[in-house]
Amino acid sequence: MRQIDAASITDKVAEMVVRANVELPQDVLKALASALEEETSPAGREVLQQLLDNAALAKSTRLPLCQDTGLAVFFVELGNDCHVQGDLTEAINQGVRRGYKEGFLRKSACHPLTRANTGDNTPAIIHTDVVPGDGLTIRFMAKGGGSENMSRATMLTPAQGWKGIRDFVINRMAEAGPNPCPPTIVGVGIGGTFDQAPILAKKALFRPLDVPHPDPEIAAMEDELLAAINDLGIGPMGLGGKTTCLGVRINMAPCHIASLPLAVNVQCHSSRHLEVSIS
Amino acid sequence: MSKEYKLQTPLTDEDVEKLRAGDKVLLSGLVYTARDAAHKKIVTALEKGEEPPFPLQGAVIYYVGPSPAPEGRPIGSAGPTTSYRMDSFAPYLHSLGVKASIGKGKRNQAVKDALQTHKGVYFGATGGAGALISQCIEKARVIAYEELGPEAVRVLKVRDFPLLVINDAFGGELYAMPRLPTT
């Protein structure tokens, strides 16, 4: 049984929330750069260039990439032979409090009805899976509100199948238009239960843009949706062009014989996420 | 053919009348920040007959909730937030003299109509380019509703803030219409 001190988790989380908010992951930078090469719309090209300039400036000045530094979302994989000395949830929340303060990140968490800000961007949204082994892996995502608001979940009938899924995703992205800061990354969760589909969709957003789905059939579905979304012609920031979406990421799980749950989690171009393994 | 203009706030009817969807604008002067909670407070105050926190005549409202200013900088990251959430307030504010808003994303028909009726304009800035945009903000100061934190009303002094005219005062719109598949 491996022992991990809660204080070391707090330290790592504080560091990762700041770093994720000022450094865009390499795969996203690469995708934006190749989109710029492909894009033919002048306004679209200008936006993509601004986004690359913004990323370089954020990295050098440590100013956040976007003023919306998100709600703090975590996916934790805790090995069943790993013991945290202290409170894991509180350790993560403490890291969020410290990181958002020290990194001059915006605190966006508020009461849903009074809208009173909680003041420290907690509570974080934490999903925990227990996995074999003695490791502890923490994945963090700074999830902005503008793109999250464009996300949708629905319960299709089994008869609607792939066509129903395809229509729902494409219509959703057409309706979202310029609102979620395209070019977007689209997480799609298919199957599970009503509650599981959106979690599948959100988890899918962690897969790097240059790593195809290991199942070739699902990879082909991702390619099909990506091409269809880009055919909408919405373009960077909605100004027209070929680049409406940088990647579609599908996660699938078995579901009830009566159901076909579907969730679309929309991520803006500023796809800020980071993973750390704690030893 | 789109044109490029340098404009100074407060904006006048003449400023707005020369703008067409697709034009580029470099905006300088004072702009006021307000987003969801601030809009609700401003409109509630106006309906009670109280003074607004800034002069509405010719005003440009920037839909932004900046990140905190690190030492030595006037402001943190400061890109636009999604505008449709302010749609229910915008026509009323335009009727009282507000000339322009800055945000990102689509506006509803009521806002587009108000732009025509009251000679207004909707500017788009690049969403997610918050670090870059902050470079053209020279000063920032909270002037109302400090308790709202990032949503407090601020006055910003901007120089050559790069904007695009998304909706003009003549019904023109820059956003691309999605080409839906026919099948």
XYZ file of C-alpha atoms in Angstrom:
462
model
C 0.000 0.000 0.000
C 1.492 3.310 -1.118
C 0.991 6.362 1.103
C 0.418 9.840 -0.347
C 0.261 12.913 1.824
C -2.746 15.154 1.090
C -0.504 18.241 1.293
C 1.527 17.063 -1.700
C -1.724 16.728 -3.691
C -2.614 20.331 -2.808
C 0.796 21.516 -4.033
C 0.490 19.690 -7.352
C -3.079 20.903 -7.934
C -2.187 24.540 -7.176
C 0.650 24.320 -9.688
C -1.374 22.557 -12.382
C -4.366 24.920 -12.320
C -2.074 27.884 -12.966
C -0.010 26.158 -15.651
C -3.070 24.845 -17.493
C -4.529 28.353 -17.648
C -1.467 29.985 -19.207
C -0.038 27.246 -21.443
C -2.135 25.776 -24.213
C -1.367 22.049 -24.719
C 0.956 21.234 -27.639
C -1.669 19.224 -29.523
C -4.070 22.195 -29.491
C -1.322 24.588 -30.625
C -0.421 22.203 -33.437
C -4.072 21.906 -34.487
C -4.480 25.709 -34.554
C -1.270 26.099 -36.585
C -2.345 23.536 -39.163
C -5.824 25.082 -39.293
C -4.156 28.389 -40.150
C -2.325 26.696 -43.040
C -5.570 25.217 -44.381
C -7.940 28.122 -43.764
C -8.869 30.137 -46.843
C -11.213 32.721 -45.283
C -9.239 35.946 -44.593
C -11.245 36.771 -41.441
C -10.840 33.180 -40.274
C -7.088 33.319 -40.844
C -6.838 36.537 -38.896
C -8.662 34.985 -35.916
C -6.458 31.867 -35.952
C -3.336 34.044 -36.041
C -4.669 36.065 -33.079
C -5.257 32.857 -31.129
C -1.678 31.703 -31.754
C -0.326 35.145 -30.799
C -2.511 35.090 -27.682
C -1.138 31.676 -26.685
C 2.470 32.859 -27.081
C 1.735 36.020 -25.082
C -0.030 34.122 -22.288
C 2.897 31.722 -21.969
C 5.490 34.497 -21.774
C 3.537 36.908 -19.527
C 1.736 34.257 -17.421
C -1.534 36.128 -18.066
C -4.397 33.637 -18.457
C -5.141 32.617 -22.059
C -8.765 33.628 -21.492
C -10.347 35.738 -18.740
C -12.771 32.857 -18.174
C -10.425 30.595 -16.257
C -13.271 28.190 -15.816
C -14.849 26.024 -13.224
C -12.192 23.604 -11.975
C -13.079 20.113 -13.218
C -11.079 17.070 -12.156
C -10.999 13.435 -13.159
C -9.103 11.472 -10.537
C -7.847 7.905 -10.947
C -7.029 6.465 -7.562
C -5.277 3.103 -7.388
C -6.856 0.690 -4.937
C -3.399 0.104 -3.452
C -2.879 3.817 -2.872
C -3.815 5.455 0.400
C -4.245 9.209 0.752
C -3.317 10.436 4.210
C -5.892 13.161 4.758
C -8.942 14.275 2.794
C -8.505 13.890 -1.000
C -11.453 16.152 -1.901
C -10.346 18.871 0.497
C -6.736 18.560 -0.747
C -7.905 19.247 -4.314
C -10.179 22.120 -3.256
C -7.318 23.624 -1.255
C -5.101 23.436 -4.347
C -7.793 25.195 -6.396
C -8.127 27.971 -3.770
C -4.390 28.537 -3.710
C -3.775 28.249 -7.458
C -6.644 30.523 -8.491
C -5.482 33.162 -5.986
C -1.736 33.007 -6.640
C -2.130 32.738 -10.411
C -4.491 35.755 -10.627
C -7.142 33.508 -12.150
C -10.797 34.535 -12.247
C -13.077 33.018 -9.632
C -16.253 32.068 -11.486
C -18.043 29.695 -9.076
C -21.282 31.128 -7.713
C -24.596 30.174 -6.100
C -26.945 29.088 -8.899
C -29.824 31.347 -7.859
C -28.493 34.238 -5.736
C -25.405 34.329 -8.045
C -23.234 35.153 -4.995
C -19.649 34.243 -5.853
C -18.115 31.592 -3.589
C -14.958 33.716 -3.727
C -12.346 31.044 -4.326
C -13.574 29.033 -7.330
C -14.527 26.080 -5.151
C -16.114 23.643 -4.820
C -14.287 21.957 -7.683
C -16.163 19.357 -9.746
C -14.402 16.100 -8.923
C -15.030 12.708 -10.547
C -13.139 9.816 -9.009
C -12.525 6.352 -10.449
C -10.889 3.595 -8.452
C -8.462 1.695 -10.677
C -6.050 -1.229 -10.177
C -2.546 -0.478 -8.896
C -1.019 2.031 -6.499
C -0.994 5.161 -8.660
C -2.786 8.485 -8.359
C -3.455 10.407 -11.563
C -5.211 13.773 -11.533
C -6.560 15.321 -14.729
C -7.636 18.961 -14.616
C -9.734 20.977 -17.030
C -10.498 24.702 -16.775
C -14.028 24.598 -18.217
C -15.299 27.919 -19.487
C -18.981 28.860 -19.292
C -19.500 30.116 -22.841
C -18.817 26.775 -24.473
C -20.343 24.752 -21.624
C -23.638 26.631 -22.139
C -23.762 25.336 -25.719
C -23.588 21.698 -24.532
C -26.686 19.473 -24.605
C -27.808 16.026 -23.523
C -30.751 14.053 -24.866
C -32.339 10.616 -24.738
C -32.767 9.220 -28.248
C -34.728 6.078 -29.034
C -32.696 3.027 -30.036
C -34.288 3.195 -33.506
C -32.760 6.610 -34.129
C -29.293 5.046 -34.034
C -26.258 6.620 -35.677
C -28.336 8.878 -37.939
C -30.134 10.326 -34.914
C -26.813 10.873 -33.158
C -25.295 12.509 -36.229
C -28.273 14.847 -36.767
C -28.376 15.898 -33.126
C -24.651 16.729 -32.979
C -24.637 18.646 -36.263
C -27.806 20.604 -35.485
C -26.469 21.470 -32.048
C -23.223 22.839 -33.489
C -25.104 24.725 -36.230
C -27.372 26.308 -33.618
C -24.386 27.149 -31.363
C -22.761 28.964 -34.297
C -20.255 31.590 -33.132
C -21.253 31.417 -29.442
C -18.853 28.747 -28.099
C -15.710 30.381 -29.575
C -15.053 28.175 -32.603
C -12.935 26.406 -33.686
C -14.292 24.055 -31.049
C -13.445 20.589 -29.845
C -16.582 18.476 -29.496
C -16.870 15.729 -26.887
C -19.620 13.198 -27.592
C -20.825 10.689 -25.022
C -22.921 7.836 -26.392
C -24.618 5.316 -24.149
C -24.541 4.641 -20.420
C -27.372 6.246 -18.464
C -28.821 9.765 -18.412
C -26.070 10.861 -16.008
C -23.215 8.910 -17.547
C -23.408 10.232 -21.117
C -22.252 13.794 -20.291
C -19.404 12.438 -18.173
C -18.308 10.259 -21.104
C -18.453 13.357 -23.328
C -16.409 15.484 -20.954
C -13.791 12.778 -20.376
C -13.423 12.440 -24.141
C -12.134 16.029 -24.299
C -8.910 14.912 -22.619
C -7.791 12.730 -25.536
C -5.118 14.646 -27.472
C -6.176 15.913 -30.895
C -3.405 13.935 -32.589
C -4.413 10.604 -31.048
C -7.204 8.822 -32.961
C -9.710 6.599 -31.134
C -8.231 3.105 -30.700
C -11.380 1.535 -32.179
C -11.251 2.211 -35.960
C -15.057 2.207 -36.235
C -15.391 4.938 -33.594
C -12.452 6.802 -35.152
C -14.360 6.788 -38.457
C -17.471 8.190 -36.718
C -15.341 10.990 -35.241
C -13.951 11.808 -38.690
C -17.448 11.818 -40.179
C -18.782 14.224 -37.528
C -15.711 16.460 -37.814
C -16.132 16.767 -41.583
C -19.876 17.463 -41.222
C -19.334 20.178 -38.577
C -16.634 21.839 -40.676
C -18.956 21.716 -43.715
C -21.308 24.048 -41.802
C -18.915 26.852 -42.785
C -19.266 28.688 -39.452
C -15.510 29.227 -39.305
C -13.248 30.739 -36.626
C -15.354 32.959 -34.307
C -18.282 32.467 -36.680
C -16.752 34.688 -39.362
C -16.932 31.989 -42.044
C -14.358 29.454 -43.182
C -13.287 25.824 -43.154
C -12.257 25.623 -39.498
C -15.317 25.297 -37.280
C -14.048 22.317 -35.291
C -10.562 21.016 -34.480
C -11.637 17.541 -33.442
C -14.535 15.327 -32.368
C -13.900 12.957 -29.482
C -16.371 10.098 -28.886
C -16.620 7.931 -25.765
C -19.081 5.054 -25.840
C -20.499 2.791 -23.120
C -23.175 0.073 -23.067
C -26.685 1.317 -22.296
C -30.151 -0.062 -21.447
C -31.992 -1.941 -24.222
C -34.671 0.785 -24.096
C -32.280 3.755 -24.265
C -29.823 5.685 -26.376
C -28.425 8.485 -24.180
C -26.408 11.128 -26.013
C -24.426 14.120 -24.759
C -22.502 16.810 -26.607
C -19.957 18.668 -24.484
C -18.676 21.682 -26.377
C -15.147 22.900 -25.695
C -13.841 26.223 -27.037
C -10.499 26.497 -28.853
C -8.876 27.344 -25.523
C -8.847 23.705 -24.458
C -6.938 23.999 -21.215
C -6.193 20.741 -19.511
C -3.330 18.990 -17.802
C -2.586 15.628 -16.251
C -0.251 14.835 -13.357
C 0.687 11.564 -11.736
C 1.515 11.909 -8.074
C 4.056 9.663 -6.399
C -16.037 46.260 -49.401
C -15.208 46.508 -45.713
C -13.512 49.617 -44.376
C -11.397 50.414 -41.367
C -12.188 53.239 -38.950
C -10.564 54.763 -35.901
C -13.262 55.815 -33.451
C -13.261 57.645 -30.151
C -15.851 57.206 -27.383
C -18.489 58.407 -26.629
C -19.929 57.392 -30.004
C -22.336 59.602 -31.934
C -25.131 58.833 -34.392
C -22.746 59.913 -37.173
C -20.113 57.389 -36.023
C -22.670 54.580 -36.024
C -24.231 55.546 -39.354
C -20.991 55.099 -41.280
C -20.401 51.569 -39.984
C -21.419 48.457 -41.919
C -21.206 44.784 -40.905
C -17.689 43.581 -41.710
C -15.970 46.911 -41.091
C -12.969 46.959 -38.796
C -12.786 49.476 -35.976
C -9.936 50.550 -33.724
C -11.702 51.989 -30.689
C -10.115 54.399 -28.217
C -11.439 56.179 -25.146
C -13.557 55.052 -22.204
C -15.638 51.887 -22.308
C -17.703 50.439 -19.453
C -17.708 46.791 -18.456
C -20.903 45.004 -17.513
C -22.076 41.425 -17.795
C -24.989 39.367 -16.460
C -25.326 40.441 -12.815
C -24.289 44.055 -13.487
C -26.880 44.402 -16.250
C -29.588 43.225 -13.883
C -28.503 45.787 -11.272
C -28.215 48.647 -13.767
C -31.670 48.016 -15.213
C -33.218 47.584 -11.750
C -31.682 50.926 -10.693
C -32.951 52.688 -13.828
C -36.454 51.308 -13.389
C -36.488 52.710 -9.856
C -35.558 56.105 -11.239
C -32.000 55.960 -9.890
C -28.913 57.175 -11.750
C -26.969 54.612 -13.793
C -23.341 53.997 -12.707
C -22.012 55.682 -15.874
C -23.402 58.123 -18.461
C -25.442 56.122 -20.975
C -25.381 58.724 -23.766
C -22.992 57.481 -26.464
C -21.727 54.739 -24.172
C -19.964 51.569 -25.297
C -20.568 48.587 -22.994
C -17.995 45.788 -23.030
C -19.348 42.380 -21.965
C -16.338 41.205 -19.981
C -15.449 39.810 -16.592
C -11.673 40.244 -16.494
C -9.309 38.046 -14.528
C -7.599 39.812 -11.574
C -4.764 42.215 -12.375
C -1.312 40.900 -11.565
C 1.089 43.433 -9.992
C 2.226 46.087 -12.430
C -0.656 45.607 -14.872
C -3.930 47.541 -15.075
C -5.988 44.408 -15.692
C -5.694 40.651 -16.187
C -7.002 38.811 -19.234
C -9.987 40.625 -20.691
C -11.648 39.006 -23.706
C -15.360 39.199 -24.523
C -18.018 36.959 -22.995
C -20.978 35.501 -24.944
C -23.467 38.276 -25.657
C -26.872 36.558 -25.922
C -27.160 36.504 -22.133
C -27.437 40.301 -22.241
C -30.077 40.295 -25.007
C -32.955 40.859 -22.592
C -31.368 44.117 -21.367
C -29.755 45.538 -24.514
C -32.818 47.063 -26.299
C -33.771 49.052 -23.175
C -30.216 50.363 -22.740
C -30.049 51.337 -26.428
C -33.327 53.225 -26.003
C -31.630 55.304 -23.288
C -28.652 56.307 -25.424
C -26.165 53.416 -25.311
C -24.564 53.272 -28.767
C -22.647 50.013 -28.826
C -21.840 46.775 -27.107
C -18.767 44.587 -27.467
C -19.022 40.822 -27.090
C -19.001 37.604 -29.054
C -21.716 35.414 -30.516
C -25.199 35.933 -31.898
C -27.784 38.551 -30.859
C -31.544 38.019 -30.987
C -33.920 39.837 -33.319
C -35.033 42.285 -30.615
C -31.460 43.530 -30.232
C -30.961 43.773 -34.008
C -34.209 45.757 -34.244
C -33.093 48.061 -31.412
C -29.833 48.758 -33.263
C -31.880 49.986 -36.226
C -34.421 51.954 -34.175
C -31.894 53.693 -31.914
C -28.848 53.825 -34.236
C -26.632 51.331 -32.480
C -23.966 48.825 -33.378
C -22.778 45.450 -32.071
C -19.045 44.858 -32.162
C -17.347 41.476 -31.979
C -13.967 40.921 -30.353
C -12.007 37.667 -30.508
C -13.229 35.284 -27.807
C -10.456 33.575 -25.912
C -7.835 36.156 -26.882
C -7.978 37.669 -23.397
C -4.238 38.096 -22.902
C -3.853 39.775 -26.291
C -6.824 42.129 -25.835
C -5.613 43.185 -22.371
C -2.626 44.838 -24.071
C -4.819 47.628 -25.441
C -6.340 48.418 -22.018
C -4.353 51.219 -20.402
C -6.352 51.792 -17.230
C -9.108 50.003 -15.319
C -11.069 51.045 -12.267
C -14.141 49.605 -10.523
C -16.894 52.248 -10.464
C -19.921 50.281 -9.219
C -21.108 47.011 -7.678
C -17.708 46.026 -6.275
C -19.440 43.146 -4.467
C -19.917 41.412 -7.822
C -16.181 40.712 -8.055
C -15.324 39.872 -11.665
C -18.776 41.140 -12.700
C -18.338 44.605 -11.124
C -18.762 47.622 -13.402
C -15.394 49.021 -14.466
C -14.362 51.949 -16.561
C -11.589 51.000 -18.978
C -9.354 53.356 -20.922
C -8.645 51.597 -24.194
C -6.380 52.465 -27.096
C -6.930 51.004 -30.560
C -9.088 48.113 -29.333
C -9.501 45.966 -32.508
C -13.185 45.234 -33.231
C -15.340 43.951 -36.048
C -18.808 45.278 -36.799
C -21.056 42.206 -36.450
C -24.501 43.874 -36.532
C -24.891 47.380 -37.950
C -27.694 49.952 -37.696
C -29.125 48.901 -41.080
C -29.908 45.232 -40.441
C -26.566 43.975 -41.741
C -24.883 40.978 -40.069
C -21.390 39.577 -40.501
C -21.803 36.067 -39.037
C -21.801 33.196 -41.485
C -25.090 31.301 -41.769
C -24.479 27.583 -41.190
C -24.847 25.459 -44.343
C -27.028 22.634 -43.032
C -26.751 19.244 -44.732
C -29.746 18.537 -46.971
C -30.152 14.836 -46.090
